[in-house]
C-alpha positions as a printed NumPy array, in Angstrom:
array([[  23.489,  -71.405,   40.496],
       [  19.943,  -69.982,   40.047],
       [  17.432,  -67.569,   42.051],
       [  14.147,  -67.662,   42.633],
       [  11.613,  -65.591,   44.591],
       [   8.777,  -67.905,   46.445],
       [   6.535,  -65.931,   44.13 ],
       [   7.908,  -67.874,   40.596],
       [   7.413,  -71.385,   41.796],
       [   3.666,  -73.556,   40.961],
       [   1.514,  -73.278,   44.055],
       [  -0.43 ,  -76.581,   43.623],
       [  -4.453,  -76.258,   45.549],
       [  -5.099,  -79.904,   46.113],
       [  -8.235,  -80.309,   48.766],
       [  -7.258,  -78.903,   52.206],
       [  -3.298,  -78.427,   51.05 ],
       [  -1.128,  -75.97 ,   49.093],
       [   2.244,  -76.606,   47.782],
       [   4.741,  -75.945,   46.55 ],
       [   8.225,  -77.88 ,   44.975],
       [  11.194,  -75.04 ,   46.057],
       [  13.851,  -77.332,   45.135],
       [  14.026,  -80.497,   43.402],
       [  16.069,  -82.567,   40.454],
       [  13.064,  -81.379,   37.826],
       [  14.391,  -78.154,   39.768],
       [  18.181,  -79.051,   38.702],
       [  19.196,  -80.187,   41.82 ],
       [  20.572,  -83.53 ,   41.902],
       [  20.14 ,  -85.385,   45.407],
       [  17.121,  -83.61 ,   47.872],
       [  13.888,  -81.597,   47.278],
       [  12.458,  -78.687,   49.985],
       [   9.019,  -78.246,   50.449],
       [   6.006,  -75.518,   51.278],
       [   3.   ,  -76.281,   52.207],
       [   0.124,  -74.623,   54.403],
       [  -2.874,  -77.309,   55.442],
       [  -5.792,  -75.846,   55.864],
       [  -7.385,  -76.35 ,   59.544],
       [  -9.373,  -79.391,   59.703],
       [  -7.067,  -81.311,   57.263],
       [  -4.365,  -84.151,   56.418],
       [  -1.585,  -85.163,   54.578],
       [  -1.936,  -88.244,   54.329],
       [  -0.534,  -90.992,   56.54 ],
       [   2.111,  -91.858,   53.926],
       [   6.301,  -92.967,   54.228],
       [   8.823,  -92.64 ,   52.171],
       [  12.646,  -94.669,   52.342],
       [  14.361,  -91.388,   53.094],
       [  14.391,  -88.932,   56.229],
       [  13.153,  -86.082,   56.029],
       [  12.702,  -82.707,   58.294],
       [   9.705,  -80.981,   58.675],
       [   9.733,  -77.102,   59.965],
       [   7.008,  -75.62 ,   60.818],
       [   6.237,  -71.73 ,   60.778],
       [   2.865,  -71.816,   61.694],
       [  -0.344,  -73.123,   63.08 ],
       [  -1.009,  -75.739,   65.192],
       [  -0.719,  -79.524,   64.727],
       [   0.003,  -82.872,   65.126],
       [   2.583,  -84.944,   63.222],
       [   0.876,  -88.946,   64.16 ],
       [   3.556,  -90.94 ,   63.869],
       [   5.111,  -94.807,   65.886],
       [   0.894,  -94.479,   67.887],
       [   1.854,  -91.334,   68.611],
       [   0.863,  -87.734,   67.867],
       [   3.709,  -85.19 ,   68.789],
       [   2.386,  -81.611,   69.113],
       [   3.31 ,  -79.178,   66.113],
       [   3.545,  -75.118,   65.445],
       [   6.054,  -72.814,   64.46 ],
       [   9.502,  -73.576,   65.882],
       [   8.477,  -77.102,   65.858],
       [  11.127,  -79.275,   63.593],
       [  10.535,  -82.905,   63.344],
       [  13.339,  -85.439,   62.447],
       [  11.442,  -88.568,   60.731],
       [  13.624,  -91.996,   59.493],
       [  13.511,  -94.153,   56.579],
       [  10.196,  -96.029,   56.612],
       [   8.899,  -94.669,   59.1  ],
       [   4.371,  -93.965,   58.57 ],
       [   3.442,  -90.873,   59.656],
       [   1.06 ,  -88.09 ,   59.135],
       [   0.631,  -83.949,   59.606],
       [  -3.464,  -82.717,   60.717],
       [  -4.062,  -79.516,   61.794],
       [  -5.939,  -79.052,   64.76 ],
       [  -5.658,  -75.44 ,   64.705],
       [  -8.021,  -72.768,   62.861],
       [  -5.768,  -71.319,   60.541],
       [  -2.797,  -72.608,   58.403],
       [  -0.753,  -74.875,   59.431],
       [   3.253,  -73.618,   57.215],
       [   5.959,  -75.897,   57.62 ],
       [   8.659,  -76.773,   55.163],
       [   9.502,  -80.064,   53.838],
       [  13.382,  -81.03 ,   53.515],
       [  13.26 ,  -84.953,   51.551],
       [  16.548,  -86.608,   51.65 ],
       [  15.939,  -88.183,   47.975],
       [  14.349,  -85.842,   44.626],
       [  11.89 ,  -87.293,   42.874],
       [  10.542,  -88.596,   46.258],
       [   8.675,  -91.701,   46.473],
       [   5.55 ,  -91.56 ,   49.051],
       [   4.197,  -94.73 ,   49.665],
       [   0.789,  -95.223,   52.112],
       [   0.558,  -97.219,   55.169],
       [  -0.127, -100.194,   53.476],
       [   2.689,  -99.748,   50.625],
       [   0.498,  -98.398,   48.13 ],
       [   2.049,  -96.295,   46.004],
       [   1.013,  -92.381,   46.426],
       [   1.135,  -90.705,   43.371],
       [   2.225,  -87.251,   44.198],
       [   0.97 ,  -84.312,   41.536],
       [   4.263,  -82.22 ,   41.708]])
């Protein structure tokens, strides 16, 4: 067993996105990943998909999840369940950080854009 404090886990700063990988294969978990992210006002993740299930738990802010030609509102308490290869994007539509946890059913997570080109993740 490993015990860590979230403040001891490196925070990656990307344009508009702060990211921490809380659990992954690289950290000793064999079959899933847990991400903690904060999207700045007006920012968004790339439109993407991955060949695994994903659960997104929103903890603060306001935004939308774009998927299947629709926009689903998201705020603290919203839980979204994404199926494998479901094209999606998270957009912060509020005036404060949109905070969330992402739980993905494989590790490492290969991510591709709408055209199928690999999106290299910096974490």
